[in-house]
Short mmCIF file of C-alpha atoms in Angstrom, two decimals:
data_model
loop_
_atom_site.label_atom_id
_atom_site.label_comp_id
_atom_site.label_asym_id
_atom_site.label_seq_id
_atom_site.Cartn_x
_atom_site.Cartn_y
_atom_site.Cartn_z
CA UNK A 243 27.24 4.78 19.58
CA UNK A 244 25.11 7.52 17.31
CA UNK A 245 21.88 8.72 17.98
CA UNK A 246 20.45 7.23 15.20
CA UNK A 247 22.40 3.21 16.14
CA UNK A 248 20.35 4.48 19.75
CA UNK A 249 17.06 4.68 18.13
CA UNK A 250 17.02 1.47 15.55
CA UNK A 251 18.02 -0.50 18.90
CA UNK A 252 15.36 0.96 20.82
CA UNK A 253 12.99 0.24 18.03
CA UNK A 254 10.14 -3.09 17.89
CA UNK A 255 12.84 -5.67 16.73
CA UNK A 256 14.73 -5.23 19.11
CA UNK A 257 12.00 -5.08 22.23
CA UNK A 258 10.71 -8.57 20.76
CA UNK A 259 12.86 -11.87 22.02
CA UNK A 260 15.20 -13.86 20.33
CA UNK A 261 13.10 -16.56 18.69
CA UNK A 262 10.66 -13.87 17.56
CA UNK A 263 13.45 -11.92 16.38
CA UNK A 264 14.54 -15.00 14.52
CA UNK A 265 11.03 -15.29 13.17
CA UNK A 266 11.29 -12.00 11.61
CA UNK A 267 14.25 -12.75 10.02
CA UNK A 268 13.54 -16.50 8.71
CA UNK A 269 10.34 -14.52 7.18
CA UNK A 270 12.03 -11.69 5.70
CA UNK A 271 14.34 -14.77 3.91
CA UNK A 272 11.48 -15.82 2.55
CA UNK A 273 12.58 -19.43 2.16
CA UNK A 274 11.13 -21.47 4.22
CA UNK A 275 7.20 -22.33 4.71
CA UNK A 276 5.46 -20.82 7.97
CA UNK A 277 5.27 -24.42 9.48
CA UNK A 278 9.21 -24.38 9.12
CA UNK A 279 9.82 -21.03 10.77
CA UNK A 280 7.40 -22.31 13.60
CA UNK A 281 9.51 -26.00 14.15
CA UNK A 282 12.90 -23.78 13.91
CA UNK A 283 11.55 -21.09 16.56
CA UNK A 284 10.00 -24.49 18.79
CA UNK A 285 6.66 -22.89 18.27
CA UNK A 286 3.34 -24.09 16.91
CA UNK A 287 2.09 -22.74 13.44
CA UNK A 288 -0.49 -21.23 15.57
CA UNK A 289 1.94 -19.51 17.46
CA UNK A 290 3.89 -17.64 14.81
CA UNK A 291 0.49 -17.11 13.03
CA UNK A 292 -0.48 -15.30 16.46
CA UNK A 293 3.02 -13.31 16.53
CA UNK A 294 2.51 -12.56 13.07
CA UNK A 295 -0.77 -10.96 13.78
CA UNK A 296 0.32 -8.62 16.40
CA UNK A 297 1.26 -4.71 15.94
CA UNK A 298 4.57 -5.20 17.46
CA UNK A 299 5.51 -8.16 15.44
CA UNK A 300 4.73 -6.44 12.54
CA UNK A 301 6.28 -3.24 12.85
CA UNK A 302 9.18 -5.04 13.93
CA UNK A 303 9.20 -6.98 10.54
CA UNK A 304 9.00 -3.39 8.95
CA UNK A 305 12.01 -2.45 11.07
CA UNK A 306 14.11 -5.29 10.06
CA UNK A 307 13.86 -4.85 6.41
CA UNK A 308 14.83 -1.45 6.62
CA UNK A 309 17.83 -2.44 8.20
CA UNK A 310 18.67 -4.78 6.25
CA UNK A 311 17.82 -2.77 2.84
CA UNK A 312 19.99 -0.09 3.76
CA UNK A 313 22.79 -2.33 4.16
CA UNK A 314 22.44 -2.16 0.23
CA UNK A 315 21.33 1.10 -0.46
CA UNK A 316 24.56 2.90 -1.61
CA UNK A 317 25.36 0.00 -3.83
CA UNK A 318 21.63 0.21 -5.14
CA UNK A 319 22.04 3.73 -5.66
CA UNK A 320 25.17 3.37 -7.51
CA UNK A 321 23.97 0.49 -10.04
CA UNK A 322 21.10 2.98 -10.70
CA UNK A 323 23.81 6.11 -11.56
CA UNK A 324 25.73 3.64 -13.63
CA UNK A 325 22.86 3.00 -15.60
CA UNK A 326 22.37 6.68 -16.14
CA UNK A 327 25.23 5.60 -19.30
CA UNK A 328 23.22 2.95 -20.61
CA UNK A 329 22.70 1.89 -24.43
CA UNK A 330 18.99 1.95 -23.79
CA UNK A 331 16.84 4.86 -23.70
CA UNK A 332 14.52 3.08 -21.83
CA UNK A 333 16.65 2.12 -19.03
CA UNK A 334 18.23 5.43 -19.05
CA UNK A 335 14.38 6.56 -18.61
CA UNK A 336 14.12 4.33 -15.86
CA UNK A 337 17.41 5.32 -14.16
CA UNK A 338 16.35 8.57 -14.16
CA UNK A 339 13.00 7.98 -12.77
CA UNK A 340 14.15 5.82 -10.17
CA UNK A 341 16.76 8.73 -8.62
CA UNK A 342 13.74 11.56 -8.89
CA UNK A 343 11.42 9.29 -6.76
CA UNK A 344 14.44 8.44 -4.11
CA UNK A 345 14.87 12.04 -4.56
CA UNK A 346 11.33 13.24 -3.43
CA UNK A 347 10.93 15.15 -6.93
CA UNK A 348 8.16 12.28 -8.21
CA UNK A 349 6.08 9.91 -6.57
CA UNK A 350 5.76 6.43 -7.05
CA UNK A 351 2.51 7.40 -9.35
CA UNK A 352 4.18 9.71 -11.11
CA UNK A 353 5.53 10.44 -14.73
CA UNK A 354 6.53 12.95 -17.00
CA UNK A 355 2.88 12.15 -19.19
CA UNK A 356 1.19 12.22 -16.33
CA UNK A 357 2.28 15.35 -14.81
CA UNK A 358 2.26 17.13 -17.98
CA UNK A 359 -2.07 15.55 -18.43
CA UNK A 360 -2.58 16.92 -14.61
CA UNK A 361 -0.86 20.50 -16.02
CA UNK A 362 -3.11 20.66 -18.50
CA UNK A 363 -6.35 19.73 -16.73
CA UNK A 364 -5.35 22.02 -14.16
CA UNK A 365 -5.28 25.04 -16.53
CA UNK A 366 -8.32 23.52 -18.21
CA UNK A 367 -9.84 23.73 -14.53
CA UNK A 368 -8.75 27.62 -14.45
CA UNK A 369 -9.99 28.61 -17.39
CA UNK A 370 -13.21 27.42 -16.90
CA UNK A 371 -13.29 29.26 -13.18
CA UNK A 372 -12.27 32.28 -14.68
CA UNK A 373 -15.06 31.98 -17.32
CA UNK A 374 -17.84 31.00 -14.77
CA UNK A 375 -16.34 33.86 -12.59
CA UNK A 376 -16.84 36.32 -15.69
CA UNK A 377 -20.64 35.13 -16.19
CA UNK A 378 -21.19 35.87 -13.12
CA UNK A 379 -19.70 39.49 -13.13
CA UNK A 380 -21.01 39.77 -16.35
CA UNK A 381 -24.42 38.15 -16.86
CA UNK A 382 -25.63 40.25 -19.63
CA UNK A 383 -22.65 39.31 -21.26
CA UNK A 384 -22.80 35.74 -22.75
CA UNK A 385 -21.34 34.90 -25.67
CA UNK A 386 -23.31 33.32 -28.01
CA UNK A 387 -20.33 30.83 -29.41
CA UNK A 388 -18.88 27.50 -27.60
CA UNK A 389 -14.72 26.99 -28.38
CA UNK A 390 -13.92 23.31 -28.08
CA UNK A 391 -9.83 22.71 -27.43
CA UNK A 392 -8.48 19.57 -28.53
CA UNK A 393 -4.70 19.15 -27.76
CA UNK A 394 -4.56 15.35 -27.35
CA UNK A 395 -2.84 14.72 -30.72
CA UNK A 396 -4.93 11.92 -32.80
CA UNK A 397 -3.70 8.67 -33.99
CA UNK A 398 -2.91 7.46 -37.15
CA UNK A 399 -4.09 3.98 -38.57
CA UNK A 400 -0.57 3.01 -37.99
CA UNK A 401 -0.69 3.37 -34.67
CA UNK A 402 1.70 6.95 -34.53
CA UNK A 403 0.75 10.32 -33.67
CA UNK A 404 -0.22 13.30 -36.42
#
């Protein structure tokens, strides 16, 4: 047995009992109401409200649907490299998206606009430093002209970009 077969067994699902651990799984399922998990485990709906409610129980629920997601995973991961070929650009898009953030290279709040707006605000940000830094080494030295930058590209009546 590996270290890391050790470690899931040693983890909250499997330190709970076997009805709760059949509670976990009848609510990752998602099929049945909370008043049939409870009559299946031979608890009250108060009881598996009660289980539901406590750390344990929950980070076992956690634990369990990680296992049982990475039971998937490779074929998930393949479907998404598949799609890589695509006749959409779009899904392509998406494809590609979806294997940076598995990858670590973008977060879940992340995309190419967006990181190129937070590049630009960020040397927005420096410029102005280094302006406010000069005024300050400088003072007798103010210039006597404001320079507005507009790089956000305007839209046409249309709807398109100039």
């Amino acid at each position: 047995m590996n270290k890391v077969q050790k470690t899931a067994e040693n983890g909250p699902f499997f330190q709970l009992d076997k009805l709760r651990q059949d509670a976990v799984a009848m609510l990752f399922n998602d099929e049945l109401t909370d008043e049939q998990i409870a009559k299946n485990v031979h608890r009250s709906p108060r009881t598996l409200y009660t289980w539901k409610q406590d750390p344990l129980f929950k980070a076992a629920q956690e634990q369990y649907s990680r296992l049982v997601v990475k039971d998937y995973k490779n074929d998930a991961l393949k479907k998404v490299h598949e799609l890589l070929n695509a006749r959409s650009e779009m899904v392509q898009l998406q494809s590609a998206t979806t294997i940076l953030k598995m990858a670590g290279y973008l977060s879940d709040n992340s995309t190419p606009e967006l990181d190129e707006a937070k590049t630009r605000k960020a040397k927005a940000e420096a410029d102005l430093a280094e302006y406010k830094a000069n005024l300050i080494a400088n003072p007798d030295k103010i210039p006597d002209k404001t320079i507005i930058v507009d790089d956000i590209p305007k839209e046409n009546d249309d709807g398109t970009d100039d």
